[in-house]
Amino acid sequence: MAKKIILALLLFPTLIAAQINTERVMTIARNALYFEDYVLSIQYFNQVINAKPYLYEPYFFRGLAKINLDDYQGAEADCNAAIQRNPFVIGAYQIRGLARIKQNKFDGAIEDYKKAIEHEPENVTLWHNLTLCHIQKEDYKEAENDLSKLIAIAPTYTQAYLMRGEVSLKQKDTIRALQDFDLAIKMDKYSPDAWSSRAIIKLQQGKYAAAESDLDNATHLSSKNAGNYINRALARFHQNNLRGAMQDYDVALDIEPSNFIGHYNRGLLRAQVGDDNRSIEDFDFVIKIEPKNMMAIFNRGLLKAQTGDLRGAIKDYTTVINEYPNFLAGYYNRAEARRKIGDRNGAERDEFKVLKMQLDKQNGLTASNKNSQKDSTDKNKDNNKTRKKSDKNMENYGKIVIADDSEAEKQYKSDYRGKVQDRNVEIQMEPMYLLTYYEKASEVKRTIHYHKYIDDLNRTNVLPKRLYITNAESPLTEEQVRFHFSLIDTHTSDIVQQPKDARRRFSRSLDFYLVQDFTNSIEDLTQTILLDNTFFPAYFMRALVRCKQLEYQKSKDDLSNTVAAISLERKPEVLALDYDMVKSDLDHVIALEPDFVYAYYNRANVLAMLKDYRAAIADYDKAIGLNKDFAEAYFNRGLTQIFLGNNKKGITDLSKAGELGIASAYNIIKRFTEQTE
């Protein structure tokens, strides 16, 4: 979804007759933007702006890069500059609207989306964001009008029904909201938002088993949403499944380590099962986040007393009593702790305070007050296990925390569309491998990819950094961008002095690749091969760079009909013939180094792109034969089997991929398991 949005925006017509150098820099900048190397792309757009400040394009695309770096103020300023130079670029209003939303400038965002909708009245993304702006302003009538138009345009758009359900909830119409959530699930049973939205209503209705069932589906379909596990823990807690609730809090905190509710509630449950020391750790974390959270401090005091840290307990009790001087339980527990450490006078003072407070309470409680208290108790009978997060009544220190209504309602709301962080609901294959200096760290998969030839190449110290074999590229930082631009100059000087040095050509080709200059990178790789046709890394990287060029071009072709703008020229379609050079380079790699497993894997990916699935499976087989723990090969072979209709074989491979660390495999297994039953 994210790449499609960016690509759609990349396809706005070029209305300028720029010089060749400017066009080339813009092309490189767009490549960097497409491949999510935002810092680098900004450097290139800066060059164009310095050369030709009257152009709208570099401002617009730089704003797009900034919004993906969460620089909302900068993105808005760049969109202002783009609109001043060309007020007919609809994408600029869309991006500025999103930047304004992130700064809570909803009126300005509404103006932007309305302006864009005038030109693109059937753009679902624009209507989606406009609706959410009206919801934020609590203008529910306008939100309902927006949704009516959105559903008329896209009657199968599940998010519209979820938003309409949210609007109903804002207006306390639970029945209508539930109808919309039911409809969303019926339309798209693979939407985790639909299941989690309905689950929250069931939680509010006290239908805990039904809520747990819905959240089972939500967690299967989206394993990275901490809120779903928090909510399922609540459903399990109400069914007295404390172990299951704690397991859910564990998962939620793995996903979102700073989640307040997760730590507080897990601390309470750990205390209930006697895991006092780890319970203290949870409350320590809560207090670190909220140093004035008296309930957490009091709970920690109780646990410290339980574990023998009486002086620590007294300190916590005193902190709470200073804040709440009429808190009876504070004096009672401090008296007990003081007596145990031999502080008889202190204990007696606390005990006297407890006795006085009890007498005052007994004498002040009239018959009328008793009746009022009874009514209140009956009314809240079902809620006596939980409290709202904003509840500051110290008597509720031992209750499980639930989100306030305003926070709970956010669970129903879809994200604003248009950012690269939007969830990609499409099933995608694992990417190709390459040789690079920078690898993105993974908390789940920590495989070290090794090949003796590459290790020997690193030992020669010809290259400026250690070369990694990876399919998880890391975008360059600003410092790294400057470093590799400087290296290009250095290598150029060296090549002039030693024009026959193949390794230096290869080294410069990597620098060109890292700064997204694919044309010069391919030229250097070709020269490397001409100088040494046995150097297989050059063939391997040339195949990768060419494939990236084709991927970018093909994506533009696929989206050319979706952009509401007049294109000055028809871009040539990417054909199977264009991939022949890619396959030819990988054939050379395999011929030169038959045990280089990544060449088989990459060639399989290319064949899969061309829908030659059986040939792709043959190459994945070879890759797995060389490396039985090749997670990505299992994952992609599994998807390829599914594309051929062999769901059972595909699920077996996906299961192995999940076992080896690719967590997204389990979500896909869930989707296709039902089709095999």
XYZ file of C-alpha atoms in Angstrom, residues 144-415:
272
model
C -21.595 10.641 8.166
C -22.053 12.664 4.964
C -18.473 11.870 3.972
C -18.995 8.178 4.655
C -22.192 8.060 2.614
C -20.285 9.418 -0.377
C -17.305 7.147 0.284
C -19.486 4.016 0.448
C -21.251 5.068 -2.751
C -17.851 5.353 -4.462
C -16.362 2.176 -2.928
C -19.133 -0.069 -1.542
C -16.663 -2.840 -0.647
C -14.235 -0.572 1.237
C -14.204 -2.200 4.681
C -12.612 0.748 6.466
C -15.611 2.942 5.632
C -17.912 0.674 7.637
C -15.447 0.610 10.532
C -15.331 4.401 10.552
C -19.118 4.595 10.411
C -19.219 2.230 13.364
C -16.872 4.546 15.220
C -19.123 7.528 14.486
C -22.059 5.557 15.905
C -20.088 4.759 19.048
C -19.180 8.419 19.482
C -22.921 9.060 19.522
C -23.547 6.160 21.963
C -25.373 4.061 19.340
C -23.851 0.664 20.129
C -26.438 -1.321 18.165
C -25.751 0.513 14.917
C -21.998 0.305 15.477
C -22.221 -3.447 15.985
C -24.190 -3.795 12.757
C -21.429 -2.024 10.836
C -18.702 -4.130 12.433
C -20.641 -7.310 11.629
C -20.971 -6.116 8.036
C -17.240 -5.334 7.827
C -16.376 -8.861 9.009
C -18.825 -10.372 6.530
C -17.224 -8.376 3.703
C -13.619 -9.039 4.723
C -12.975 -11.749 7.278
C -9.230 -11.130 6.923
C -9.456 -7.594 8.341
C -7.940 -7.582 11.858
C -9.427 -4.117 12.489
C -12.948 -5.452 11.975
C -12.492 -8.280 14.484
C -10.825 -6.065 17.109
C -13.461 -3.354 16.731
C -16.297 -5.786 17.365
C -14.371 -7.346 20.251
C -14.200 -4.029 22.107
C -17.973 -3.670 22.004
C -18.352 -7.192 23.339
C -15.929 -6.376 26.147
C -18.052 -3.375 27.052
C -21.146 -5.586 27.011
C -19.496 -8.129 29.321
C -19.507 -10.867 26.648
C -15.980 -11.938 27.460
C -15.890 -15.342 25.737
C -17.211 -13.813 22.506
C -14.710 -10.953 22.795
C -11.851 -13.430 23.270
C -12.961 -15.330 20.177
C -12.942 -12.149 18.066
C -9.538 -11.170 19.430
C -8.198 -14.634 18.591
C -8.966 -13.817 14.961
C -7.499 -10.319 15.251
C -4.206 -11.562 16.717
C -3.912 -14.303 14.091
C -4.320 -11.757 11.297
C -2.162 -9.025 12.832
C 0.449 -10.309 15.259
C 2.102 -6.910 15.797
C -0.795 -5.036 17.418
C -0.153 -4.801 21.162
C -3.654 -3.467 21.814
C -5.276 -6.705 20.658
C -3.269 -8.716 23.196
C -4.033 -6.183 25.950
C -7.742 -6.504 25.223
C -7.658 -10.287 25.017
C -5.864 -10.364 28.373
C -8.789 -8.399 29.815
C -11.285 -10.872 28.334
C -9.311 -13.778 29.794
C -8.981 -12.070 33.167
C -12.752 -11.737 33.426
C -13.000 -15.473 32.767
C -10.466 -16.153 35.574
C -7.822 -17.309 33.094
C -4.951 -15.508 34.834
C -2.156 -17.480 33.171
C -3.611 -16.815 29.733
C -3.967 -13.121 30.559
C -0.331 -12.918 31.679
C 0.800 -14.617 28.468
C -1.035 -11.959 26.486
C 0.557 -9.167 28.515
C 3.965 -10.765 27.859
C 3.360 -10.712 24.090
C 1.968 -7.171 24.186
C 5.055 -5.924 26.040
C 7.366 -7.687 23.589
C 5.669 -5.677 20.839
C 5.344 -2.426 22.802
C 7.767 -2.505 25.749
C 6.608 0.848 27.183
C 2.890 -0.010 27.346
C 1.614 1.351 30.680
C -1.494 -0.834 30.971
C 0.488 -3.953 30.091
C 3.045 -3.446 32.861
C 0.540 -2.334 35.514
C -1.887 -5.199 34.937
C 0.831 -7.817 34.569
C 2.243 -6.568 37.875
C -1.125 -7.120 39.558
C -1.519 -10.610 38.083
C 2.028 -11.617 38.974
C 1.300 -10.546 42.547
C -1.844 -12.684 42.577
C 0.101 -15.807 41.603
C 2.946 -15.091 44.046
C 5.561 -13.899 41.525
C 6.408 -10.936 43.754
C 9.882 -9.998 42.531
C 8.883 -9.810 38.874
C 5.734 -7.959 39.912
C 7.949 -5.331 41.559
C 9.859 -5.007 38.263
C 6.615 -4.193 36.451
C 5.623 -1.541 38.970
C 9.164 -0.107 38.876
C 8.669 0.368 35.138
C 5.257 2.005 35.616
C 6.689 4.399 38.199
C 9.567 5.252 35.879
C 7.001 6.280 33.242
C 4.707 8.002 35.754
C 6.656 8.971 38.909
C 3.472 10.352 40.527
C 1.400 7.192 40.034
C 0.403 6.614 43.657
C -1.455 3.354 43.004
C 1.633 1.803 41.456
C 3.773 3.087 44.344
C 1.366 1.635 46.910
C 1.251 -1.736 45.121
C 5.037 -1.782 45.044
C 5.062 -1.029 48.773
C 2.809 -4.034 49.451
C 5.111 -6.252 47.392
C 8.262 -4.947 49.082
C 6.717 -5.771 52.460
C 5.855 -9.223 51.129
C 9.467 -9.826 50.046
C 10.991 -8.528 53.307
C 12.052 -5.049 52.161
C 10.169 -3.358 55.019
C 12.050 -0.055 54.915
C 11.449 0.200 51.165
C 7.781 -0.551 51.789
C 7.539 2.154 54.484
C 9.095 4.677 52.091
C 6.488 3.854 49.423
C 3.614 3.972 51.938
C 4.808 7.350 53.190
C 4.957 8.756 49.645
C 1.323 7.754 49.103
C 0.142 9.031 52.517
C 1.782 12.408 51.881
C -0.266 12.673 48.692
C -3.462 11.146 50.140
C -3.507 11.894 53.915
C -6.911 10.170 54.375
C -5.918 6.876 52.728
C -6.769 4.318 55.421
C -4.967 1.326 53.861
C -1.748 3.344 53.700
C -1.652 3.930 57.477
C -2.709 0.354 58.229
C 0.077 -1.214 56.152
C 2.694 1.285 57.291
C 1.807 0.541 60.933
C 2.294 -3.157 60.303
C 5.663 -2.603 58.579
C 6.862 -0.221 61.317
C 5.971 -2.673 64.036
C 7.972 -5.414 62.270
C 11.146 -3.287 62.171
C 10.732 -2.331 65.864
C 9.402 1.203 65.371
C 6.766 0.880 68.073
C 6.034 4.620 68.390
C 5.574 5.059 64.676
C 3.350 2.002 64.487
C 1.152 3.242 67.355
C 0.731 6.650 65.726
C -0.409 4.991 62.519
C -2.738 2.629 64.380
C -4.283 5.555 66.276
C -4.809 7.345 62.944
C -6.538 4.255 61.547
C -8.810 3.980 64.585
C -9.768 7.676 64.432
C -10.538 7.489 60.709
C -12.714 4.400 61.189
C -14.714 6.106 63.982
C -15.142 9.281 61.929
C -16.338 7.247 58.964
C -18.785 5.259 61.076
C -20.258 8.343 62.763
C -20.526 10.317 59.542
C -22.308 7.639 57.539
C -26.066 8.486 57.713
C -28.897 6.278 56.634
C -29.182 8.333 53.465
C -25.510 7.850 52.738
C -25.843 4.103 53.349
C -28.595 3.840 50.766
C -26.622 5.923 48.320
C -23.567 3.743 48.821
C -25.636 0.585 48.337
C -27.089 1.884 45.062
C -23.632 2.799 43.820
C -22.280 -0.617 44.772
C -25.088 -2.431 42.968
C -24.664 -0.275 39.898
C -20.953 -1.010 39.658
C -21.152 -4.664 40.612
C -20.044 -5.825 37.167
C -17.139 -3.369 37.103
C -15.660 -4.105 40.511
C -12.674 -5.871 38.978
C -11.530 -2.985 36.789
C -10.957 0.757 36.839
C -10.422 3.391 34.164
C -6.863 4.567 33.673
C -7.850 8.098 34.712
C -9.438 6.868 37.979
C -7.462 8.351 40.898
C -9.481 6.761 43.725
C -6.812 5.092 45.855
C -9.325 2.511 47.088
C -9.125 0.979 43.594
C -5.375 0.326 43.700
C -5.847 -3.423 43.284
C -8.107 -3.283 40.215
C -7.104 -4.111 36.659
C -6.685 -0.983 34.504
C -8.687 -0.471 31.309
C -8.288 2.333 28.787
C -10.381 5.456 29.130
C -13.236 5.795 26.649
C -11.283 8.253 24.507
C -8.377 5.797 24.233
C -10.597 2.768 23.694
C -12.373 4.511 20.830
C -9.053 4.896 19.047
C -9.041 1.124 18.619
C -11.879 1.456 16.117
C -10.292 4.171 14.101
C -8.277 3.396 10.992
C -4.978 5.127 10.420
